[in-house]
PDB file of C-alpha atoms and ligand atoms in Angstrom:
ATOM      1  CA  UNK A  57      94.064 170.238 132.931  1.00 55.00           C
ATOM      2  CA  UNK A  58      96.695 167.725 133.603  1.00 85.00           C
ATOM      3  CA  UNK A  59      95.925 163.662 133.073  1.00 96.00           C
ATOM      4  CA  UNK A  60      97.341 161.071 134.952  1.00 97.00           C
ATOM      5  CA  UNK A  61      99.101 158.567 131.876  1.00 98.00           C
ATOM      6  CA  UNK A  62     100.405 154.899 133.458  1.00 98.00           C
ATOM      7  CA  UNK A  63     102.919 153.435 130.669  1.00 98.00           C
ATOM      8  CA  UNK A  64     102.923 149.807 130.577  1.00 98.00           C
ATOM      9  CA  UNK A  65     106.130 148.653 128.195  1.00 97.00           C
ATOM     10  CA  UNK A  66     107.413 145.425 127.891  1.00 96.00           C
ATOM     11  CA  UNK A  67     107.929 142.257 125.679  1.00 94.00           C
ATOM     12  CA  UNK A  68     105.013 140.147 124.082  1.00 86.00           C
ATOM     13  CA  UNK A  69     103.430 138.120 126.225  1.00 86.00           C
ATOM     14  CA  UNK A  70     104.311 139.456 129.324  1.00 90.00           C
ATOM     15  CA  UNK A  71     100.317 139.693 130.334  1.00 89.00           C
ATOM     16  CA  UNK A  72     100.429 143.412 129.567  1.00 92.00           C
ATOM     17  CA  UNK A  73      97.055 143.725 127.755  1.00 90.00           C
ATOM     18  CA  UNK A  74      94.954 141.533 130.348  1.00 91.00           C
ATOM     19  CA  UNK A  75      96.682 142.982 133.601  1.00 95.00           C
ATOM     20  CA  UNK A  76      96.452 146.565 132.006  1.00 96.00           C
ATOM     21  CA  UNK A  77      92.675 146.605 131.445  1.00 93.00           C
ATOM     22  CA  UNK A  78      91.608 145.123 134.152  1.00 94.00           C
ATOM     23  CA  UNK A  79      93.871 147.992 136.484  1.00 96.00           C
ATOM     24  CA  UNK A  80      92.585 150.614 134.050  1.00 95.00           C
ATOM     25  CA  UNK A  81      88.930 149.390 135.068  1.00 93.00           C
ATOM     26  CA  UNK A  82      89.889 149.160 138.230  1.00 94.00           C
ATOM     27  CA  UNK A  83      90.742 152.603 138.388  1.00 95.00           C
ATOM     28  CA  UNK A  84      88.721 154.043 136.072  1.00 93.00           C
ATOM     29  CA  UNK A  85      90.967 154.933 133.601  1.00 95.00           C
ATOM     30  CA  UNK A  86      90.952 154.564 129.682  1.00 93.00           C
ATOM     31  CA  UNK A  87      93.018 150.884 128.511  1.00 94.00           C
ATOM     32  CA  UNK A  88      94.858 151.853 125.165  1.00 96.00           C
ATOM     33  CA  UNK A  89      96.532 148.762 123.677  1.00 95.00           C
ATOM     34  CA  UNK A  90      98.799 150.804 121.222  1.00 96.00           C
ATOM     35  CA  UNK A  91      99.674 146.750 119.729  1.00 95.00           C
ATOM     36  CA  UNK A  92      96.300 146.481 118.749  1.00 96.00           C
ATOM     37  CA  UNK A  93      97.120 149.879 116.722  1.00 97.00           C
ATOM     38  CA  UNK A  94     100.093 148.742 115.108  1.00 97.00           C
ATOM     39  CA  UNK A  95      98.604 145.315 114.509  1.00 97.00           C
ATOM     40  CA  UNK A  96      95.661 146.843 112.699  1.00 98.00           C
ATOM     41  CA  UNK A  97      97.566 149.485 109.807  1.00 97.00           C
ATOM     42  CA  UNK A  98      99.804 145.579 109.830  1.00 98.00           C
ATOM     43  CA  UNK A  99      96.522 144.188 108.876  1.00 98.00           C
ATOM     44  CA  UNK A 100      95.414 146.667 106.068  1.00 98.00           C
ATOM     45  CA  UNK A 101      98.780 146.526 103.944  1.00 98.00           C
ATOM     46  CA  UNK A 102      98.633 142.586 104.931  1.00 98.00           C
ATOM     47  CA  UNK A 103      95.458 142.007 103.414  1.00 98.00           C
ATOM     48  CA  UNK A 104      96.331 144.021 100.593  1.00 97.00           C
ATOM     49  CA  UNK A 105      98.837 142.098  99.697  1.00 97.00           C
ATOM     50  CA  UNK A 106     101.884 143.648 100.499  1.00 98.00           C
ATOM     51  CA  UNK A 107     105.424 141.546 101.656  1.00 97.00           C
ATOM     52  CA  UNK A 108     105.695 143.015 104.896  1.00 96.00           C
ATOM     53  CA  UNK A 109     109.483 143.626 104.012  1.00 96.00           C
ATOM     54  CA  UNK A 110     108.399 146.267 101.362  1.00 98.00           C
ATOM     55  CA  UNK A 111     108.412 149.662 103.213  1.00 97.00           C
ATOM     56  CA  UNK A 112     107.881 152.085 100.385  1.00 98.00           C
ATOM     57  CA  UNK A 113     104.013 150.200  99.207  1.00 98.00           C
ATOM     58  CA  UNK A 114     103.347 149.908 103.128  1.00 98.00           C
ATOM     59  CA  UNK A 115     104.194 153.616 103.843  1.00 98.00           C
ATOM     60  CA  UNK A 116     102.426 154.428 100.654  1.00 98.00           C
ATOM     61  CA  UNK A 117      99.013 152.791 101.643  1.00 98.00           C
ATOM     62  CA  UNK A 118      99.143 154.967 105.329  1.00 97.00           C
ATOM     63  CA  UNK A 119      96.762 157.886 103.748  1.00 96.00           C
ATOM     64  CA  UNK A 120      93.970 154.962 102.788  1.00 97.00           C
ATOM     65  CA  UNK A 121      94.320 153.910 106.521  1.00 97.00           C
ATOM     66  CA  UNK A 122      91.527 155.337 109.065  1.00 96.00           C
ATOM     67  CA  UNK A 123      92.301 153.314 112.571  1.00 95.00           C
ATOM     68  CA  UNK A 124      89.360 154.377 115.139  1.00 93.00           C
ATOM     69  CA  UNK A 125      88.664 152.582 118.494  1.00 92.00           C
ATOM     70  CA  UNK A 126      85.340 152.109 120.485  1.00 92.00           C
ATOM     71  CA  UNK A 127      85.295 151.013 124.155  1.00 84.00           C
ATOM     72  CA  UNK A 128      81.753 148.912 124.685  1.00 79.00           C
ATOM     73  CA  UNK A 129      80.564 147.473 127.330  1.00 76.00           C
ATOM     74  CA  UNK A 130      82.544 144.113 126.900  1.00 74.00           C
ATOM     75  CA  UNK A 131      85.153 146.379 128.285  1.00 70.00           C
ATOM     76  CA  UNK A 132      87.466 145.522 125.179  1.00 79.00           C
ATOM     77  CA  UNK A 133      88.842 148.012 122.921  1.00 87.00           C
ATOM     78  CA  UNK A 134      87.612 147.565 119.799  1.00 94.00           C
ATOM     79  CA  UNK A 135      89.877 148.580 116.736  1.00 96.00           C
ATOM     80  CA  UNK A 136      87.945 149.916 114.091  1.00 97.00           C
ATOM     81  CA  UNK A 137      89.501 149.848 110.333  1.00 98.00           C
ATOM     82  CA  UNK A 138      88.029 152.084 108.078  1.00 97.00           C
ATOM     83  CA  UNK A 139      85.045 151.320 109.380  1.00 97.00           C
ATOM     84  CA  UNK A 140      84.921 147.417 109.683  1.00 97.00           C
ATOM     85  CA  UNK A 141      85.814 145.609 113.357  1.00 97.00           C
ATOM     86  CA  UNK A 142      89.075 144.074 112.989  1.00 98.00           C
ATOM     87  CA  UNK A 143      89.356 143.467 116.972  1.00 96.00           C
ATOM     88  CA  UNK A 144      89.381 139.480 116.122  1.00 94.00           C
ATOM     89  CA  UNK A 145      91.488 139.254 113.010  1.00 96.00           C
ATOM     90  CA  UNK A 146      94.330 141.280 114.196  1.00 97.00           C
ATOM     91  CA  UNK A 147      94.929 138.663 116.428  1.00 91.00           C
ATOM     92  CA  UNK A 148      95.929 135.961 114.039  1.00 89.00           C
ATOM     93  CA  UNK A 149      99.275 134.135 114.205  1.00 83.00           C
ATOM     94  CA  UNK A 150     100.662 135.561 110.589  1.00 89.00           C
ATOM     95  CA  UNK A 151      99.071 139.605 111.447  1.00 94.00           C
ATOM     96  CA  UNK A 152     101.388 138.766 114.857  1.00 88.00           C
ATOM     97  CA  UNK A 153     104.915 138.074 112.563  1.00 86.00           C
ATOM     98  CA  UNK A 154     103.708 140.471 109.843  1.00 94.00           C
ATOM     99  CA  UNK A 155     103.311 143.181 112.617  1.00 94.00           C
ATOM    100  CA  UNK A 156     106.208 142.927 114.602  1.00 87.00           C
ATOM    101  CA  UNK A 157     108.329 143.779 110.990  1.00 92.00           C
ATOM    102  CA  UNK A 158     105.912 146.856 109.698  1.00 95.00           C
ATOM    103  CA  UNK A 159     106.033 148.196 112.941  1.00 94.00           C
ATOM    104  CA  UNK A 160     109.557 149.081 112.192  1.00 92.00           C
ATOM    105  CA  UNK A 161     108.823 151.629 109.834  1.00 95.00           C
ATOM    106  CA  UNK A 162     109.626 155.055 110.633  1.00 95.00           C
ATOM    107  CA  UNK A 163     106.433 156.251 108.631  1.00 96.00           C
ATOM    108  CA  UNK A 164     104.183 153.776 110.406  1.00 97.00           C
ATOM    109  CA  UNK A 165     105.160 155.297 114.295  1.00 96.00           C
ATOM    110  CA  UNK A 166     104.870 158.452 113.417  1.00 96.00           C
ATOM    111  CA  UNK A 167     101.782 158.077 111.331  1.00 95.00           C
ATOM    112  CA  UNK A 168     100.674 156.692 114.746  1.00 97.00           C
ATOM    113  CA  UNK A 169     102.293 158.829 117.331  1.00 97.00           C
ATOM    114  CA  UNK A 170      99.293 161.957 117.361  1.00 93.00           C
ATOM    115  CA  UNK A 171      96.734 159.614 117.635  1.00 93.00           C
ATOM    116  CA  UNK A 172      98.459 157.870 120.921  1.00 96.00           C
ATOM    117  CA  UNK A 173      99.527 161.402 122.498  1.00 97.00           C
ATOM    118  CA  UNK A 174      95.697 162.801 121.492  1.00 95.00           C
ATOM    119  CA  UNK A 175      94.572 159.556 124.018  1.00 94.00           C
ATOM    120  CA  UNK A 176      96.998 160.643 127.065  1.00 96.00           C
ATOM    121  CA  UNK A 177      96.273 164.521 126.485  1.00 96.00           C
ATOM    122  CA  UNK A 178      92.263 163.789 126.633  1.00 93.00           C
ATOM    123  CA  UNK A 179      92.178 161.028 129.569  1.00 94.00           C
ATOM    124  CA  UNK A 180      93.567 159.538 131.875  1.00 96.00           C
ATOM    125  CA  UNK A 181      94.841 156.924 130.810  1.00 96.00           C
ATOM    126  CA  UNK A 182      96.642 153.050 131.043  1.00 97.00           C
ATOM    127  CA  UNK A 183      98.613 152.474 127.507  1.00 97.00           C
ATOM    128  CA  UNK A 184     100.583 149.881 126.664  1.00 96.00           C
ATOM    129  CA  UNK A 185     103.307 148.789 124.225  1.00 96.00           C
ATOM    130  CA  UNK A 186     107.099 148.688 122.883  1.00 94.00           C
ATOM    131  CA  UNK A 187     107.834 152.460 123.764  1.00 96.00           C
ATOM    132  CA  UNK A 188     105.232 154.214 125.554  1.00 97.00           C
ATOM    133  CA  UNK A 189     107.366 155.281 128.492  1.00 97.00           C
ATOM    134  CA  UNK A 190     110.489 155.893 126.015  1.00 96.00           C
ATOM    135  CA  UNK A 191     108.948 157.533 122.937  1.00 96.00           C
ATOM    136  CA  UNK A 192     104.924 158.269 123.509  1.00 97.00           C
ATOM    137  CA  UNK A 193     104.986 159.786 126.736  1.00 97.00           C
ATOM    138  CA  UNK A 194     108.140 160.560 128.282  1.00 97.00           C
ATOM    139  CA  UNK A 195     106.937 162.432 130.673  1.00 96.00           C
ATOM    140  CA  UNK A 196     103.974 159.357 131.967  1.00 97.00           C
ATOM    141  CA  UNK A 197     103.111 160.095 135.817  1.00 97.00           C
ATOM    142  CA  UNK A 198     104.358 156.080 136.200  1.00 98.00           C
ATOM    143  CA  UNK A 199     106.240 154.268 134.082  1.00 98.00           C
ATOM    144  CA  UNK A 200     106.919 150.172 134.259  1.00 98.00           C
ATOM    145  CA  UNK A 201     108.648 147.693 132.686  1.00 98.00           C
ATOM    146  CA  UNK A 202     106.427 144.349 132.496  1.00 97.00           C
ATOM    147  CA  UNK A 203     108.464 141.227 132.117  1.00 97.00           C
ATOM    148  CA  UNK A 204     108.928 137.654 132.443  1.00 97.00           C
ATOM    149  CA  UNK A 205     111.706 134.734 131.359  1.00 97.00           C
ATOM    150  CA  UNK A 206     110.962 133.865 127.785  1.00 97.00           C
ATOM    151  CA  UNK A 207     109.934 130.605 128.309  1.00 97.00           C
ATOM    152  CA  UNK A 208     107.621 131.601 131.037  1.00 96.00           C
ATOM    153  CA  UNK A 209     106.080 133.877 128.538  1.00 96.00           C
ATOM    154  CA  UNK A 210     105.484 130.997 125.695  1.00 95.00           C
ATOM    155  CA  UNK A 211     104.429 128.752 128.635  1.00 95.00           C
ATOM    156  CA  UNK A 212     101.532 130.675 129.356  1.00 93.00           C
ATOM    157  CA  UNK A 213     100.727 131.528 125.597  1.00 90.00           C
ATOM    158  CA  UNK A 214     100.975 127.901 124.795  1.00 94.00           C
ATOM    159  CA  UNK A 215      98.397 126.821 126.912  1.00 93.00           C
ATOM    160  CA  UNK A 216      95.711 129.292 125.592  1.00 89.00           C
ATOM    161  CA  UNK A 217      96.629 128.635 122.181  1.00 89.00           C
ATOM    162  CA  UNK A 218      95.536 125.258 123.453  1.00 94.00           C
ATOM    163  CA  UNK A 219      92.904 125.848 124.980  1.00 94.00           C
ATOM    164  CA  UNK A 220      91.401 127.290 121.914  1.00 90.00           C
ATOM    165  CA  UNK A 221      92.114 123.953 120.325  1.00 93.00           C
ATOM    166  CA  UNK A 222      95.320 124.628 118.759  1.00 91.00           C
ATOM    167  CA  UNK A 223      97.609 122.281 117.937  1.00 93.00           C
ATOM    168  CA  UNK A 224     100.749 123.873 118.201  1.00 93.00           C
ATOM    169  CA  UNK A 225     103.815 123.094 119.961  1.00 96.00           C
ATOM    170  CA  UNK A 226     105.529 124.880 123.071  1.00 97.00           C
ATOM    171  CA  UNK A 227     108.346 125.042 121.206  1.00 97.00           C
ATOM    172  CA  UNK A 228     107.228 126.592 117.937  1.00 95.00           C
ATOM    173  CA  UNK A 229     105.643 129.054 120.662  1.00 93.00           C
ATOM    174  CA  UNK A 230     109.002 129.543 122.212  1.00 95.00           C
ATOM    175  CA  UNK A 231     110.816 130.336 118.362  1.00 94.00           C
ATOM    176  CA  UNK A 232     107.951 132.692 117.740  1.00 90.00           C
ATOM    177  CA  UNK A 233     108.361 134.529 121.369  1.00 92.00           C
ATOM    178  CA  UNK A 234     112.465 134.719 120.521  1.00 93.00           C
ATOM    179  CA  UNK A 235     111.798 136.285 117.207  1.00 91.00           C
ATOM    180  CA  UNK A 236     109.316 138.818 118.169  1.00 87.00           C
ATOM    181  CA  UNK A 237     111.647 139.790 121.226  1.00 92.00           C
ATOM    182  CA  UNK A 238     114.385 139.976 118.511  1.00 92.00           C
ATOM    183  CA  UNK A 239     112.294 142.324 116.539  1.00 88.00           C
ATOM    184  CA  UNK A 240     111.254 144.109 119.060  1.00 87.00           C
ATOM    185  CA  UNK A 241     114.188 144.882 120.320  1.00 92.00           C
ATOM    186  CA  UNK A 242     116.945 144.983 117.561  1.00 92.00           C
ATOM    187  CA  UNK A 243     114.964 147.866 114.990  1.00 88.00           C
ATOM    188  CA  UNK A 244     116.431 150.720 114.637  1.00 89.00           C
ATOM    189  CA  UNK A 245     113.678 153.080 115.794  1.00 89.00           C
ATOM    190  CA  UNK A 246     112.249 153.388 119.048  1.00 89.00           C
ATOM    191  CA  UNK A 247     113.279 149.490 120.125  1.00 91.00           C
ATOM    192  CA  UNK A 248     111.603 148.072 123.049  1.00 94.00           C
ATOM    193  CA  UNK A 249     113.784 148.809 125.848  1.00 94.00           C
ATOM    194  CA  UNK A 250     113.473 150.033 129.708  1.00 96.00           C
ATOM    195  CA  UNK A 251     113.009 153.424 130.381  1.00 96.00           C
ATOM    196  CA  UNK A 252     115.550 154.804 132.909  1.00 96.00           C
ATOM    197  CA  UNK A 253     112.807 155.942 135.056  1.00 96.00           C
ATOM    198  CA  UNK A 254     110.599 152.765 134.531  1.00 98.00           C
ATOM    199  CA  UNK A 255     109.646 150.543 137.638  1.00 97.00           C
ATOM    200  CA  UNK A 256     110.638 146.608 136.352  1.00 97.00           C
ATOM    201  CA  UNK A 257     108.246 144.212 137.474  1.00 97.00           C
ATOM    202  CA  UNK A 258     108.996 140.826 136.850  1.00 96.00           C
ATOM    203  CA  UNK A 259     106.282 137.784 136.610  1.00 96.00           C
ATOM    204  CA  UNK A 260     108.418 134.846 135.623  1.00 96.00           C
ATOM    205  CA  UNK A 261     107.214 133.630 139.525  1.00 95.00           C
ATOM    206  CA  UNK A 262     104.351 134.947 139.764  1.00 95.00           C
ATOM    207  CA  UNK A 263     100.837 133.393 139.321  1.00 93.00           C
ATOM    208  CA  UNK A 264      98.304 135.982 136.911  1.00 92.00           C
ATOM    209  CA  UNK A 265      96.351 136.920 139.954  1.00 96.00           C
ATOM    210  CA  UNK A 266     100.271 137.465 142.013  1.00 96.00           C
ATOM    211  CA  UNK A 267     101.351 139.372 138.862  1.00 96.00           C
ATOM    212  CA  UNK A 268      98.236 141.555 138.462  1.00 97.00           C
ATOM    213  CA  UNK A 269      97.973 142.724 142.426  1.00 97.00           C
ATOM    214  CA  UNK A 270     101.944 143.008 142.410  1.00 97.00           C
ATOM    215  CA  UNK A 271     101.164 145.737 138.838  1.00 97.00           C
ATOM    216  CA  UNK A 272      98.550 147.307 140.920  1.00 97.00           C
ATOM    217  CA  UNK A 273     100.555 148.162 144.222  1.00 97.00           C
ATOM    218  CA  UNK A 274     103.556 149.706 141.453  1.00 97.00           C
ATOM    219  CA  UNK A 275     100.522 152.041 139.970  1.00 97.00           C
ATOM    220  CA  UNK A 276      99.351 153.213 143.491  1.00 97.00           C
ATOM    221  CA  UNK A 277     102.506 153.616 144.847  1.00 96.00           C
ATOM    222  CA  UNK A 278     103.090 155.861 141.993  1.00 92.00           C
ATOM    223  CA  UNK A 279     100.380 158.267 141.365  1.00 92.00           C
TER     224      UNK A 279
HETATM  225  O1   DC B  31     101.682 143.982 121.983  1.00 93.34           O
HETATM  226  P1   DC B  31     101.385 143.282 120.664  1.00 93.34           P
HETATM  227  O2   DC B  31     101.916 141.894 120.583  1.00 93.34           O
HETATM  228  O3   DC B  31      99.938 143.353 120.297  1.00 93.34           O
HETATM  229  O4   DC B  31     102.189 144.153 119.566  1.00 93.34           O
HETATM  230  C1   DC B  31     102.176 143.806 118.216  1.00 93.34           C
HETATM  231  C2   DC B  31     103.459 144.286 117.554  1.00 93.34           C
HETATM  232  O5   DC B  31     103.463 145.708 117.483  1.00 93.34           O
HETATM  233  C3   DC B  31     104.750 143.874 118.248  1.00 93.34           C
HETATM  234  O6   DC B  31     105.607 143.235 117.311  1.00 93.34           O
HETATM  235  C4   DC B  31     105.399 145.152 118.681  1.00 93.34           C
HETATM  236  C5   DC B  31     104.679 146.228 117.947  1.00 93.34           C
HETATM  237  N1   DC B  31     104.407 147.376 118.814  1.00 93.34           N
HETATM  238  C6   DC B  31     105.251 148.449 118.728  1.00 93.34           C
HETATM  239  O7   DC B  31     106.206 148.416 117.949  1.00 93.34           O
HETATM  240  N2   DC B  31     105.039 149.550 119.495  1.00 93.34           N
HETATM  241  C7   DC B  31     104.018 149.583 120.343  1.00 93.34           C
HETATM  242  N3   DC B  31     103.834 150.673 121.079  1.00 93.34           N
HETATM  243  C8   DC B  31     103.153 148.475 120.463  1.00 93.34           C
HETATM  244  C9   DC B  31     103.381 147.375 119.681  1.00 93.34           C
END
C-alpha cells in the first residue's frame, strides 16, 4: 500500500509547524515535526553537558537516546525522551542555537533518518523540516518550499516571544533568525535548500490565515 507523504521544507520561522498541523488535521493526515526530533537528541547531549561543538561525545551518547512521539488529543506531537515529555523544554532559546549546530552531524541524521522514513512508509503523512523533500523522502507525492523575508520571519517570532512576556528585542530576534538560516543552510550535509521539484510558497505578504489557505490550495492541487 502506497501513502500519500506532503514535505514541508523551509527556514525557521516560516510558520511551518502551525500551518502544517493544522492542514494535516485538516486532512486527516499524521503532522511529523522532524525539528522537534532533532531538537530533542539536541536536548539529551545538552543537558548532559556536552559543548555542542564536540561531535565525537554527542555521536557517542546516540545509543543512550530513545526519541518516541505520542499524538493526544491536544493535537500536538508530543516528543517523548527516554521516557520523560520534553515537548516544552525543547523549545527553549539555548536547545534552539544548540540544535541548529548538532544537527549537523552526520551520525545524528542518520541516527534519525529510519525513524522519519518508518513515519511516511506507515501513514500518510505531513512532515516538516530542513530536508524532507531533498533527503527524507525524495520521492514525497508534494513537495514545498515554505518561506518568508527574514525580517518578516523575526517579526512574527518577536511578537510571541512577547506575548509570552519576553523581553527581548526584534533585533536580537533578527541576529538569531540570520544565524540559524546560516546554519541551516551552510553545513555540509543535507543543507536546507529547495528541492528542484518543490512548489515555493512565499508568506512575507501574507497574513497567517492568507498563508495557511494559500499552503492548503498547493497540497490539493497536488495530491
Ligand atoms: O524547525 P526547528 O526550528 O524546530 O528545527 C530545529 C533545528 O533542527 C534547526 O536548526 C534545523 C534542524 N533541523 C534539521 O536539520 N533537519 C530537519 N529535518 C529539521 C530540523
Amino acid at each position: 500500500m502506497r501513502f500519500t507523504s506532503i514535505a514541508i521544507d523551509g527556514p525557521s520561522g516560516a510558520g511551518k509547524s502551525t500551518m502544517a498541523r493544522r492542514a494535516a488535521a485538516e486532512l486527516g493526515f499524521l503532522y511529523v515535526d522532524t525539528g522537534a526530533i532533532y531538537r530533542s537528541v539536541s536536548l539529551y547531549a545538552y543537558r548532559v553537558g556536552v559543548a555542542k561543538e564536540d561531535a565525537p561525545q554527542i555521536v557517542a551518547l546516540l545509543p543512550e537516546i530513545n526519541i518516541g512521539m505520542e499524538y493526544q488529543n491536544d493535537g500536538v506531537q508530543h516528543m517523548i525522551l527516554n521516557g520523560e515529555d520534553v515537548t516544552d523544554a525543547i523549545r527553549e532559546n539555548e536547545v534552539s542555537l544548540y540544535t541548529s549546530v548538532v544537527s549537523a552531524i552526520p551520525e545524528v541524521r542518520t541516527f534519525l533518518l529510519e525513524l522519519q522514513r518508518n513515519l511516511a512508509a506507515t501513514h500518510n503523512v505531513i512532515m516538516d523540516g530542513r530536508d524532507i523533500g531533498t533527503v527524507v523522502l525524495p520521492n514525497a507525492t508534494v513537495k514545498i518550499y515554505l518561506t518568508a523575508a527574514p525580517e518578516a520571519r523575526a517579526n512574527r517570532r518577536w511578537l510571541e516571544l512577547r506575548e509570552k512576556g519576553s523581553d527581548i528585542t526584534e533585533a536580537k530576534v533578527l541576529e538569531d533568525v540570520l544565524q540559524r538560516d546560516y546554519n541551516d543552510t551552510h553545513r555540509e550535509i543535507a543543507p536546507l535548500r529547495q528541492a528542484e521539484d518543490a512548489v515555493l510558497v512565499d508568506t512575507t505578504e501574507l497574513d497567517l490565515e492568507e498563508s495557511y489557505q494559500l499552503l492548503l490550495k498547493t497540497i490539493r492541487e497536488g495530491v
